[in-house]
Short mmCIF file of C-alpha atoms in Angstrom, two decimals:
data_model
loop_
_atom_site.label_atom_id
_atom_site.label_comp_id
_atom_site.label_asym_id
_atom_site.label_seq_id
_atom_site.Cartn_x
_atom_site.Cartn_y
_atom_site.Cartn_z
CA MET A 22 -93.75 2.33 -26.25
CA GLY A 23 -91.93 0.04 -23.85
CA GLN A 24 -91.53 -2.88 -26.25
CA PRO A 25 -89.42 -1.17 -28.96
CA TRP A 26 -86.97 0.20 -26.35
CA ALA A 27 -86.60 -3.26 -24.90
CA GLY A 28 -85.58 -4.51 -28.31
CA HIS A 29 -83.21 -1.65 -28.63
CA ASN A 30 -81.66 -2.47 -25.24
CA ALA A 31 -81.20 -6.12 -26.18
CA ALA A 32 -79.55 -5.17 -29.46
CA ALA A 33 -77.24 -2.72 -27.72
CA ALA A 34 -76.28 -5.37 -25.14
CA ALA A 35 -75.53 -7.86 -27.90
CA ALA A 36 -73.37 -5.32 -29.73
CA ALA A 37 -71.50 -4.43 -26.53
CA ALA A 38 -70.91 -8.13 -25.78
CA ALA A 39 -69.51 -8.66 -29.27
CA ALA A 40 -67.18 -5.67 -28.91
CA ALA A 41 -66.06 -6.85 -25.50
CA GLY A 42 -65.34 -10.30 -26.92
CA ALA A 43 -63.21 -8.79 -29.68
CA VAL A 44 -61.27 -6.66 -27.21
CA GLY A 45 -60.93 -9.57 -24.76
CA GLN A 46 -59.34 -11.72 -27.48
CA ALA A 47 -56.81 -8.97 -28.13
CA LEU A 48 -55.76 -8.65 -24.48
CA PRO A 49 -52.14 -9.81 -23.79
CA PRO A 50 -51.50 -12.40 -21.11
CA ALA A 51 -50.88 -11.25 -17.52
CA SER A 52 -47.18 -12.22 -17.67
CA CYS A 53 -46.46 -9.78 -20.50
CA LEU A 54 -45.25 -6.32 -19.42
CA GLY A 55 -45.75 -4.69 -22.85
CA PRO A 56 -46.71 -5.36 -26.45
CA CYS A 57 -44.65 -7.99 -28.25
CA PRO A 58 -44.86 -9.74 -31.64
CA SER A 59 -46.18 -12.98 -30.10
CA CYS A 60 -49.17 -11.30 -28.45
CA PRO A 61 -52.32 -10.26 -30.33
CA GLN A 62 -52.59 -6.49 -30.78
CA ILE A 63 -55.65 -4.36 -30.11
CA PRO A 64 -56.87 -2.83 -33.39
CA GLU A 65 -57.23 0.88 -33.50
CA HIS A 66 -60.74 0.55 -35.05
CA PRO A 67 -62.37 -2.79 -34.06
CA VAL A 68 -64.85 -4.25 -36.53
CA LEU A 69 -68.27 -4.49 -34.94
CA PRO A 70 -71.18 -6.59 -36.18
CA PRO A 71 -73.77 -4.58 -38.14
CA ALA A 72 -76.80 -3.45 -36.16
CA ASN A 73 -80.29 -4.55 -37.23
CA SER A 74 -83.16 -2.25 -38.06
CA SER A 75 -84.40 -2.25 -34.48
CA SER A 76 -81.05 -0.93 -33.00
CA LEU A 77 -80.45 2.48 -31.47
CA PRO A 78 -79.51 5.42 -33.62
CA ARG A 79 -76.03 5.22 -35.14
CA SER A 80 -74.58 8.23 -33.29
CA LEU A 81 -75.67 6.97 -29.88
CA THR A 82 -74.29 3.47 -30.59
CA GLN A 83 -70.90 4.85 -31.65
CA GLY A 84 -70.71 6.98 -28.53
CA LEU A 85 -71.38 4.04 -26.23
CA LEU A 86 -68.89 1.84 -28.04
CA SER A 87 -66.21 4.58 -27.90
CA ILE A 88 -66.64 4.86 -24.13
CA LEU A 89 -66.46 1.06 -23.78
CA LEU A 90 -63.24 0.82 -25.88
CA GLN A 91 -61.51 3.57 -23.87
CA THR A 92 -62.41 1.79 -20.64
CA MET A 93 -61.01 -1.54 -21.91
CA ASN A 94 -57.80 0.15 -23.18
CA SER A 95 -57.26 1.71 -19.74
CA ILE A 96 -57.67 -1.75 -18.19
CA VAL A 97 -54.95 -3.11 -20.51
CA PHE A 98 -52.36 -0.44 -19.74
CA LEU A 99 -53.09 -0.33 -16.00
CA PHE A 100 -52.90 -4.09 -15.53
CA PRO A 101 -51.10 -4.63 -12.17
CA VAL A 102 -47.81 -6.45 -11.89
CA GLY A 103 -47.28 -8.93 -9.07
CA ASP A 104 -44.69 -8.42 -6.25
CA VAL A 105 -43.01 -11.73 -7.07
CA TRP A 106 -42.23 -10.57 -10.58
CA ASP A 107 -40.75 -7.29 -9.22
CA GLU A 108 -38.43 -9.21 -6.91
CA GLU A 109 -37.24 -11.52 -9.69
CA THR A 110 -36.66 -8.58 -12.02
CA ARG A 111 -34.67 -6.76 -9.33
CA LEU A 112 -32.48 -9.81 -8.68
CA ARG A 113 -31.77 -10.24 -12.39
CA MET A 114 -30.91 -6.55 -12.74
CA GLU A 115 -28.55 -6.72 -9.74
CA ALA A 116 -26.84 -9.83 -11.12
CA ARG A 117 -26.47 -8.15 -14.50
CA ALA A 118 -25.04 -5.00 -12.91
CA LYS A 119 -22.50 -7.04 -10.92
CA ASN A 120 -21.41 -8.92 -14.03
CA LEU A 121 -20.95 -5.68 -15.96
CA GLU A 122 -18.96 -4.16 -13.07
CA TRP A 123 -16.72 -7.25 -12.89
CA GLU A 124 -16.09 -7.13 -16.63
CA ARG A 125 -15.26 -3.42 -16.40
CA ILE A 126 -12.72 -4.03 -13.59
CA GLN A 127 -11.09 -6.85 -15.57
CA LEU A 128 -10.81 -4.67 -18.68
CA GLU A 129 -9.29 -1.82 -16.65
CA GLN A 130 -6.71 -4.19 -15.12
CA GLU A 131 -5.79 -5.60 -18.53
CA VAL A 132 -5.41 -2.11 -20.00
CA GLU A 133 -3.32 -1.00 -17.00
CA GLN A 134 -1.00 -4.03 -17.25
CA LEU A 135 -0.60 -3.54 -20.99
CA THR A 136 0.17 0.14 -20.49
CA LEU A 137 2.78 -0.62 -17.81
CA LYS A 138 4.48 -3.20 -20.04
CA GLN A 139 4.66 -0.69 -22.88
CA MET A 140 5.71 2.28 -20.76
CA GLN A 141 8.38 0.78 -18.48
CA PRO A 142 11.18 0.59 -21.11
CA LEU A 143 10.34 4.11 -22.30
CA GLU A 144 10.27 5.46 -18.76
CA LEU A 145 13.58 3.80 -17.94
CA MET A 146 15.13 5.32 -21.04
CA ALA A 147 13.73 8.71 -20.07
CA VAL A 148 15.21 8.38 -16.58
CA ALA A 149 18.61 7.46 -18.01
CA VAL A 150 18.53 10.34 -20.51
CA LEU A 151 17.49 12.77 -17.79
CA LEU A 152 20.26 11.57 -15.50
CA VAL A 153 22.89 11.91 -18.24
CA LEU A 154 21.57 15.34 -19.18
CA VAL A 155 21.75 16.58 -15.60
CA LEU A 156 25.27 15.27 -15.19
CA VAL A 157 26.39 16.84 -18.46
CA LEU A 158 24.97 20.23 -17.50
CA TRP A 159 26.69 20.10 -14.11
CA PHE A 160 29.90 19.02 -15.74
CA ILE A 161 29.73 21.90 -18.25
CA GLY A 162 29.11 24.38 -15.45
CA TRP A 163 31.98 23.02 -13.41
CA LYS A 164 34.33 23.13 -16.41
CA SER A 165 33.32 26.72 -17.17
CA SER A 166 34.03 27.83 -13.63
CA LEU A 167 37.33 25.95 -13.65
CA ARG A 168 38.40 27.58 -16.91
CA ARG A 169 37.48 31.00 -15.59
CA GLU A 170 39.60 30.47 -12.50
CA GLN A 171 42.47 29.18 -14.58
CA PHE A 172 42.25 32.17 -16.90
CA GLU A 173 42.43 34.59 -13.97
CA GLU A 174 45.41 32.79 -12.51
CA GLU A 175 47.17 32.74 -15.87
CA ASN A 176 46.83 36.50 -16.22
CA ASN A 177 48.46 37.07 -12.84
CA GLU A 178 51.08 34.36 -12.63
CA GLU A 179 51.50 32.99 -16.13
CA ASP A 180 55.26 32.66 -15.97
CA TYR A 181 55.22 31.19 -12.51
CA ILE A 182 52.68 28.51 -13.46
CA ALA A 183 54.63 27.60 -16.58
CA ASN A 184 57.80 27.12 -14.58
CA GLU A 185 55.97 25.02 -12.00
CA VAL A 186 54.57 22.73 -14.68
CA ILE A 187 57.99 22.32 -16.32
CA ASP A 188 59.62 21.56 -12.99
CA GLU A 189 56.90 19.07 -12.06
CA VAL A 190 57.29 17.21 -15.36
CA ALA A 191 61.07 17.26 -15.16
CA ASN A 192 61.11 15.93 -11.64
CA ALA A 193 58.86 12.97 -12.50
CA GLU A 194 61.13 9.94 -12.17
CA ASN A 195 59.05 7.35 -13.97
CA ASN A 196 55.68 6.55 -15.46
CA ASN A 197 54.25 5.55 -12.08
CA ASP A 198 54.62 9.08 -10.83
CA MET A 199 52.79 10.38 -13.88
CA ALA A 200 50.05 7.83 -13.34
CA ASN A 201 49.64 8.99 -9.74
CA VAL A 202 49.26 12.58 -10.92
CA VAL A 203 46.59 11.58 -13.44
CA GLN A 204 44.84 9.47 -10.82
CA GLY A 205 44.84 12.40 -8.42
CA GLU A 206 43.32 14.64 -11.07
CA ASP A 207 40.63 12.04 -11.75
CA ASN A 208 39.84 11.81 -8.06
CA ASP A 209 39.58 15.59 -7.84
CA PHE A 210 37.22 15.60 -10.82
CA ASP A 211 35.02 12.87 -9.30
CA ASP A 212 35.04 14.65 -5.97
CA ASN A 213 33.93 17.93 -7.55
CA VAL A 214 31.16 16.19 -9.49
CA GLY A 215 30.00 14.51 -6.27
CA ARG A 216 30.06 17.87 -4.46
CA ILE A 217 27.91 19.51 -7.16
CA LEU A 218 25.44 16.61 -7.10
CA MET A 219 25.15 16.81 -3.32
CA GLU A 220 24.36 20.52 -3.51
CA ARG A 221 21.51 19.80 -5.95
CA ILE A 222 19.89 16.97 -3.96
CA GLN A 223 16.71 18.07 -2.19
CA TRP A 224 16.89 16.89 1.42
CA PRO A 225 13.83 16.85 3.72
CA VAL A 226 13.09 20.16 5.40
CA GLN A 227 12.57 18.51 8.77
CA ASP A 228 15.42 17.18 10.86
CA LEU A 229 14.76 13.45 10.57
CA GLN A 230 16.82 12.52 13.61
CA LYS A 231 14.98 15.05 15.76
CA GLY A 232 11.62 13.86 14.45
CA CYS A 233 12.46 10.21 15.14
CA GLU A 234 13.56 11.00 18.69
CA TRP A 235 10.41 13.05 19.37
CA THR A 236 8.15 10.32 17.95
CA THR A 237 9.93 7.64 19.97
CA GLY A 238 9.43 9.64 23.18
CA LEU A 239 5.74 10.12 22.45
CA MET A 240 5.26 6.39 21.75
CA ASP A 241 7.10 5.43 24.95
CA ASN A 242 4.73 7.62 26.98
CA TYR A 243 1.72 6.15 25.22
CA ILE A 244 2.84 2.54 25.78
CA ALA A 245 3.47 3.22 29.48
CA TYR A 246 -0.08 4.49 29.96
CA PHE A 247 -1.54 1.72 27.81
CA GLY A 248 0.08 -0.84 30.10
CA SER A 249 -1.57 0.60 33.21
CA VAL A 250 -4.97 1.06 31.56
CA LEU A 251 -5.12 -2.44 30.03
CA SER A 252 -3.47 -4.38 32.86
CA ASN A 253 -6.68 -6.09 34.04
CA SER A 254 -8.36 -6.49 30.66
CA PHE A 255 -8.19 -9.17 27.99
CA TYR A 256 -7.16 -6.92 25.11
CA PRO A 257 -3.82 -7.54 23.34
CA VAL A 258 -0.72 -6.57 25.30
CA LEU A 259 1.04 -3.66 23.53
CA LYS A 260 4.85 -3.68 23.48
CA ARG A 261 7.33 -0.88 22.84
CA ALA A 262 6.91 0.69 19.41
CA ILE A 263 9.53 -0.07 16.72
CA GLY A 264 10.44 2.69 14.27
CA VAL A 265 10.12 1.54 10.64
CA GLY A 266 9.98 3.15 7.24
CA SER A 267 12.14 5.67 5.44
CA ALA A 268 12.31 8.30 8.21
CA PHE A 269 13.79 5.83 10.73
CA GLU A 270 16.11 4.52 7.99
CA GLY A 271 17.60 8.01 7.58
CA TRP A 272 15.92 9.30 4.41
CA SER A 273 12.50 10.31 3.16
CA PRO A 274 10.84 10.44 -0.27
CA ARG A 275 9.05 13.62 0.82
CA GLU A 276 10.68 16.99 1.30
CA GLN A 277 7.88 18.13 3.60
CA ASP A 278 5.21 16.48 5.74
CA VAL A 279 7.40 13.51 6.60
CA VAL A 280 5.52 10.50 7.99
CA TYR A 281 7.11 8.81 11.01
CA ARG A 282 5.88 5.24 10.94
CA VAL A 283 6.06 2.88 13.92
CA LEU A 284 4.97 -0.73 14.40
CA ILE A 285 3.53 -1.74 17.77
CA PRO A 286 3.94 -5.46 18.52
CA MET A 287 0.91 -7.14 20.09
CA THR A 288 1.20 -10.19 22.31
CA LEU A 289 -1.52 -12.46 23.56
CA PRO A 290 -3.48 -11.60 26.73
CA ARG A 291 -4.10 -13.99 29.58
CA GLY A 292 -6.12 -17.05 28.70
CA HIS A 293 -5.61 -16.63 24.93
CA SER A 294 -3.25 -17.84 22.23
CA PHE A 295 -2.43 -16.63 18.71
CA HIS A 296 -2.11 -18.98 15.74
CA LEU A 297 -0.94 -17.61 12.37
CA GLU A 298 -2.60 -19.26 9.39
CA LEU A 299 -1.32 -18.67 5.87
CA ASP A 300 -4.03 -17.49 3.50
CA SER A 301 -3.47 -19.56 0.36
CA ALA A 302 -5.91 -17.38 -1.60
CA GLY A 303 -3.67 -14.32 -1.24
CA GLN A 304 -1.68 -12.50 -3.88
CA ARG A 305 1.54 -14.00 -5.17
CA HIS A 306 3.68 -10.93 -4.51
CA VAL A 307 2.66 -10.73 -0.85
CA ARG A 308 1.97 -13.40 1.77
CA ASN A 309 -1.24 -12.88 3.71
CA PHE A 310 -1.99 -14.42 7.09
CA ARG A 311 -4.93 -14.66 9.45
CA VAL A 312 -4.49 -14.49 13.23
CA ARG A 313 -6.73 -17.10 14.83
CA VAL A 314 -7.48 -16.44 18.51
CA GLN A 315 -8.06 -19.44 20.72
CA LEU A 316 -9.06 -19.61 24.39
CA GLU A 317 -6.79 -21.54 26.76
CA CYS A 318 -7.50 -23.18 30.09
CA THR A 319 -6.51 -21.06 33.10
CA CYS A 320 -7.57 -23.38 35.91
CA SER A 321 -4.03 -23.74 37.27
CA SER A 322 -3.15 -22.41 40.68
CA GLU A 323 -1.01 -19.65 39.20
CA GLN A 324 -3.89 -18.25 37.18
CA GLN A 325 -6.34 -18.73 40.04
CA ALA A 326 -4.09 -16.62 42.25
CA GLU A 327 -4.76 -13.69 39.89
CA ASN A 328 -8.50 -14.00 40.50
CA MET A 329 -9.12 -14.93 36.90
CA LEU A 330 -11.94 -17.18 35.82
CA CYS A 331 -11.33 -19.77 33.15
CA PHE A 332 -13.15 -18.90 29.93
CA LEU A 333 -13.45 -22.59 29.08
CA HIS A 334 -14.66 -24.11 32.35
CA HIS A 335 -16.78 -21.45 34.03
CA PRO A 336 -20.45 -20.74 33.23
CA LYS A 337 -21.08 -17.92 30.81
CA GLU A 338 -23.39 -16.14 33.25
CA GLU A 339 -20.65 -16.05 35.88
CA LEU A 340 -18.09 -14.84 33.35
CA ARG A 341 -20.43 -12.15 32.07
CA SER A 342 -21.10 -10.73 35.53
CA ASN A 343 -17.67 -11.11 37.18
CA GLN A 344 -15.10 -10.73 34.39
CA ASP A 345 -14.35 -8.61 31.32
CA PRO A 346 -15.19 -10.16 27.95
CA SER A 347 -12.58 -12.18 26.13
CA LEU A 348 -10.69 -11.04 23.04
CA LEU A 349 -13.00 -13.18 20.90
CA ASP A 350 -15.94 -10.98 21.95
CA THR A 351 -14.22 -7.62 21.39
CA LEU A 352 -11.71 -7.47 18.51
CA CYS A 353 -12.39 -10.69 16.57
CA THR A 354 -14.60 -11.73 13.67
CA ASP A 355 -15.32 -15.45 13.44
CA SER A 356 -12.44 -16.27 15.84
CA TYR A 357 -9.93 -14.20 13.78
CA LEU A 358 -8.37 -10.92 14.87
CA ASP A 359 -10.00 -8.08 12.92
CA VAL A 360 -7.83 -5.24 11.57
CA HIS A 361 -10.62 -2.67 11.42
CA LYS A 362 -11.85 -3.38 14.94
CA THR A 363 -8.28 -3.20 16.25
CA ALA A 364 -7.68 0.17 14.58
CA CYS A 365 -10.95 1.58 15.95
CA TRP A 366 -10.10 0.35 19.45
CA PHE A 367 -6.64 1.92 19.23
CA TYR A 368 -8.08 5.26 18.10
CA GLN A 369 -10.22 5.28 21.24
CA LEU A 370 -7.19 4.52 23.39
CA VAL A 371 -5.09 7.30 21.84
CA ARG A 372 -7.87 9.87 22.29
CA ALA A 373 -8.56 8.82 25.89
CA VAL A 374 -4.93 8.72 27.07
CA TRP A 375 -3.74 11.94 25.34
CA PRO A 376 -4.80 14.38 28.12
CA ALA A 377 -2.63 12.45 30.60
CA LEU A 378 0.56 12.75 28.51
CA PRO A 379 3.07 15.57 29.20
CA GLN A 380 3.05 16.49 25.49
CA SER A 381 -0.64 17.49 25.71
CA HIS A 382 0.25 20.69 27.62
CA THR A 383 2.04 22.32 24.66
CA TRP A 384 0.96 20.27 21.63
CA HIS A 385 -2.37 19.80 19.87
CA LEU A 386 -3.51 16.32 18.78
CA LYS A 387 -5.41 15.73 15.54
CA LEU A 388 -6.69 12.27 14.57
CA LEU A 389 -6.45 11.47 10.86
CA PRO A 390 -8.84 8.98 9.21
CA SER A 391 -7.61 5.45 8.54
CA ARG A 392 -9.19 1.98 8.69
CA CYS A 393 -6.02 -0.13 8.98
CA SER A 394 -3.80 1.99 11.25
CA CYS A 395 -3.90 4.90 13.66
CA GLN A 396 -2.66 8.15 12.11
CA ILE A 397 -2.19 11.32 14.13
CA LYS A 398 -0.73 14.77 13.59
CA VAL A 399 0.71 16.69 16.55
CA ALA A 400 1.49 20.40 16.24
CA ASN A 401 2.39 23.30 18.53
CA GLY A 402 2.10 26.24 16.12
CA GLU A 403 5.76 26.22 15.07
CA GLU A 404 6.33 22.63 13.95
CA SER A 405 4.32 19.48 13.50
CA PHE A 406 4.93 15.73 13.34
CA ARG A 407 2.79 13.19 11.54
CA THR A 408 2.85 9.65 12.92
CA GLU A 409 1.31 6.42 11.66
CA MET A 410 0.94 3.56 14.13
CA LEU A 411 0.70 0.04 12.71
CA PHE A 412 -0.11 -3.08 14.72
CA GLY A 413 1.57 -6.41 14.22
CA VAL A 414 2.10 -9.91 15.53
CA ARG A 415 5.67 -11.22 15.47
CA ARG A 416 6.43 -14.41 13.59
CA ASP A 417 8.35 -16.71 15.95
CA ASP A 418 11.33 -14.81 17.43
CA SER A 419 12.24 -12.97 14.22
CA HIS A 420 12.19 -9.51 12.68
CA VAL A 421 9.26 -10.50 10.44
CA PHE A 422 5.71 -9.50 11.40
CA VAL A 423 2.18 -9.77 10.10
CA SER A 424 0.81 -6.25 10.34
CA SER A 425 -2.12 -3.97 9.61
CA GLN A 426 -0.29 -2.21 6.78
CA THR A 427 -2.22 -0.76 3.85
CA ARG A 428 -3.67 -3.51 1.70
CA GLU A 429 -5.44 -3.80 -1.61
CA ALA A 430 -9.10 -2.93 -2.01
CA TYR A 431 -11.72 -5.53 -1.10
CA THR A 432 -9.27 -7.30 1.23
CA PRO A 433 -11.07 -8.98 4.16
CA SER A 434 -10.64 -7.26 7.50
CA THR A 435 -9.22 -10.47 9.01
CA THR A 436 -6.25 -10.47 6.59
CA TRP A 437 -2.83 -9.48 7.99
CA PRO A 438 -0.10 -9.10 5.29
CA GLU A 439 3.44 -10.17 6.04
CA THR A 440 5.87 -7.26 6.40
CA TYR A 441 9.67 -7.05 6.44
CA ALA A 442 9.82 -3.38 7.45
CA VAL A 443 11.52 -4.13 10.79
CA ALA A 444 14.19 -6.30 9.14
CA GLU A 445 14.86 -3.62 6.50
CA THR A 446 15.24 -0.94 9.17
CA GLU A 447 17.68 -3.21 11.02
CA PHE A 448 19.71 -3.54 7.82
CA PHE A 449 20.00 0.24 7.36
CA GLN A 450 21.03 0.62 11.00
CA HIS A 451 23.64 -2.11 10.47
CA ILE A 452 25.04 -0.22 7.45
CA ALA A 453 25.06 3.05 9.44
CA ARG A 454 27.23 1.42 12.12
CA LEU A 455 29.78 0.27 9.52
CA ALA A 456 29.77 3.23 7.13
CA PRO A 457 32.08 6.24 7.60
CA PRO A 458 30.49 9.54 8.64
CA ASP A 459 30.70 10.93 5.08
CA SER A 460 28.99 7.92 3.44
CA LEU A 461 26.50 8.94 0.76
CA HIS A 462 24.40 5.80 0.33
CA LEU A 463 21.33 7.63 1.67
CA LYS A 464 22.05 10.60 -0.62
CA CYS A 465 22.07 8.23 -3.59
CA LEU A 466 18.73 6.77 -2.53
CA GLN A 467 17.26 10.22 -1.98
CA PHE A 468 18.49 11.57 -5.32
CA PHE A 469 17.31 8.65 -7.43
CA THR A 470 13.93 8.58 -5.66
CA HIS A 471 13.29 12.22 -6.58
CA LEU A 472 14.59 11.63 -10.10
CA GLN A 473 11.88 9.00 -10.68
CA LEU A 474 8.95 11.16 -9.60
CA GLY A 475 6.22 10.94 -12.23
CA PHE A 476 7.26 7.50 -13.48
CA SER A 477 5.69 4.13 -12.71
CA PHE A 478 8.67 2.85 -10.70
CA SER A 479 7.80 2.79 -7.03
CA THR A 480 9.95 4.14 -4.23
CA TYR A 481 10.21 0.64 -2.77
CA THR A 482 11.71 -0.63 -6.05
CA THR A 483 14.55 1.90 -5.84
CA LYS A 484 15.03 1.14 -2.15
CA THR A 485 15.29 -2.61 -2.86
CA ILE A 486 17.93 -2.04 -5.56
CA VAL A 487 20.00 0.18 -3.24
CA MET A 488 19.82 -2.42 -0.45
CA HIS A 489 21.08 -5.10 -2.86
CA LEU A 490 23.98 -2.84 -3.88
CA LEU A 491 24.81 -2.08 -0.24
CA SER A 492 25.09 -5.80 0.46
CA VAL A 493 27.52 -6.25 -2.47
CA ILE A 494 29.56 -3.01 -2.68
CA PRO A 495 31.70 -2.22 0.40
CA VAL A 496 30.60 0.76 2.46
CA SER A 497 34.02 2.34 1.83
CA SER A 498 33.01 2.81 -1.83
CA TRP A 499 30.13 5.18 -1.09
CA HIS A 500 32.16 8.39 -0.64
CA ARG A 501 31.54 11.66 -2.43
CA ARG A 502 34.00 10.83 -5.18
CA ASP A 503 32.06 7.58 -5.82
CA LEU A 504 28.65 9.22 -6.04
CA LEU A 505 28.53 9.29 -9.85
CA LEU A 506 29.54 5.62 -10.11
CA ARG A 507 26.93 4.55 -7.57
CA LEU A 508 24.19 6.42 -9.43
CA VAL A 509 25.22 4.64 -12.60
CA ASP A 510 25.10 1.32 -10.73
CA ILE A 511 21.54 2.04 -9.59
CA SER A 512 20.49 2.96 -13.13
CA ASN A 513 22.08 -0.18 -14.60
CA SER A 514 20.45 -2.39 -11.95
CA LEU A 515 17.06 -0.89 -12.71
CA TYR A 516 17.60 -1.49 -16.42
CA LEU A 517 18.53 -5.14 -15.85
CA CYS A 518 15.44 -5.67 -13.69
CA VAL A 519 13.22 -4.29 -16.43
CA GLN A 520 14.91 -6.47 -19.01
CA ALA A 521 14.53 -9.59 -16.85
CA LYS A 522 11.04 -8.50 -15.66
CA ARG A 523 12.02 -9.53 -12.16
CA LEU A 524 13.37 -8.00 -8.97
CA ASN A 525 14.49 -10.36 -6.23
CA HIS A 526 13.22 -9.70 -2.73
CA PHE A 527 15.93 -8.34 -0.47
CA ILE A 528 15.04 -10.32 2.66
CA VAL A 529 13.60 -13.57 1.29
CA GLY A 530 16.32 -15.88 -0.01
CA ASN A 531 19.15 -13.38 0.50
CA GLN A 532 22.39 -15.07 1.54
CA ARG A 533 24.16 -11.79 2.42
CA LEU A 534 21.94 -10.66 5.29
CA PRO A 535 23.74 -9.61 8.48
CA GLY A 536 23.71 -12.16 11.24
CA ASP A 537 21.72 -9.95 13.63
CA ILE A 538 18.65 -10.06 11.35
CA ASN A 539 16.52 -13.03 12.38
CA LEU A 540 14.09 -14.75 10.02
CA PRO A 541 11.31 -17.24 10.78
CA ALA A 542 12.28 -20.89 11.02
CA HIS A 543 10.95 -21.92 7.61
CA ARG A 544 12.61 -18.93 5.92
CA GLN A 545 15.96 -19.93 7.41
CA ALA A 546 15.41 -23.51 6.30
CA ILE A 547 14.77 -22.34 2.73
CA SER A 548 17.98 -20.30 2.76
CA ASP A 549 19.99 -23.26 4.06
CA TYR A 550 18.46 -25.46 1.38
CA GLN A 551 19.48 -23.01 -1.34
CA VAL A 552 23.05 -22.93 -0.01
CA LEU A 553 23.29 -26.74 0.03
CA LYS A 554 21.78 -26.93 -3.46
CA LYS A 555 24.40 -24.58 -4.91
CA TRP A 556 27.17 -26.46 -3.08
CA PHE A 557 26.05 -29.83 -4.50
CA GLU A 558 25.69 -28.36 -7.98
CA ARG A 559 29.24 -27.02 -7.80
CA ILE A 560 30.61 -30.39 -6.64
CA LEU A 561 28.75 -32.29 -9.34
CA GLY A 562 29.91 -29.81 -11.94
CA GLU A 563 33.56 -30.36 -11.00
CA HIS A 564 33.19 -34.11 -11.47
#
């Protein structure tokens, strides 16, 4: 009885080996993650060699083969994938995702630029139409009120008015007298239009002068305490804050929640020096700089008298145990002053010094989030003031700084954009000293800024145009009777800029700047070169 079953076992083993060989030939290579046309496929019903007469019964053979095929199929689909392949796949997927994100950003920028190019002429036309419509409505209202007053006067004193008009015409000696009368009527009309426009202009709810004075007092107290706290450290030396921005210029684009912006100049600490390096990879419309910090030798007798160790010529162990760390070890990244680290350090200073200030007894301090500046809001229950503190390094002995102002996304933290905010504030203060008390140049700026809300023209564009007009039109021509003409001048200037697709910078290359506004040496050299170039061109043209 044992011999036949041995034959049956041998036959079954041969059949299983043949089936395994067929399935093994159909297995895909290990590098293939799924079925593909180039790989042999596993047949749903593999063809098995016929069994001889001494094989097992057919039902038992099919059962064994079915179990064997299911086991081999599970081996195929559960074949492990190596870690190296997972890492390569992940890197390729990350590279592909970055490429797709970059293409999406480029497409969005192209669509945005195309939309701006198409919308700017339409928006300018809409602004002009809106301005004309507002003026027409005010003019109609003024004429209606004037006619009503005239009608009432005519009912009461019709004969008297008629006699006065006849006498006035009869007593006119010549055409010049008549021209003066017409001119006076025109001036009265312009003055009334200017009065109506002034009544409609939305002025900030807060008293800007009071807010500027309060902010200046708070900053003076802060700087005084900063000086005593940082006297023996190697952090930047903080100078008196300079008020910049619209609020310190006398106007504000916001009716409420006015932001009082100040710039705090930073000078180098002991044993350090600042070197401004122009970032050639920056944007064309703004000049970016990097502030390189370099250690200087302090081995002289004057520095030794202050019990200061030289960072260059003393051992690091002695410096680490006997002296505060240098600026390179605190606020710098790769030897360059870091904007984000400076802002974080200043937040800590503001929070630590606040309890010592006299304002802390009646006011509540709230720190607002920002990565490039220090923003705070101070309130006492009745009123509040919002202040933004920027940090900057002065360029030479000028009114131009490199500062921590808001920059574009993905800008390195060691980038410091060039700012002309101090020079622009000096210009508005210069105009305020020359202008009469009833000058309306700030009213014009305020009105046109609110008129453009919702359009793509920025507030700084309108401000630049008004500054150009202030440098050309005398301050005596900004009275209430001239308000309508000045608004038309602003509208025409904006139209010309859109047509030319260019707006000249007010500070850079401007030959009409007041003498008390100082520019860096190379900026002044460029201005002098432009003056000499025009002079030579005029001489050559005459000959």
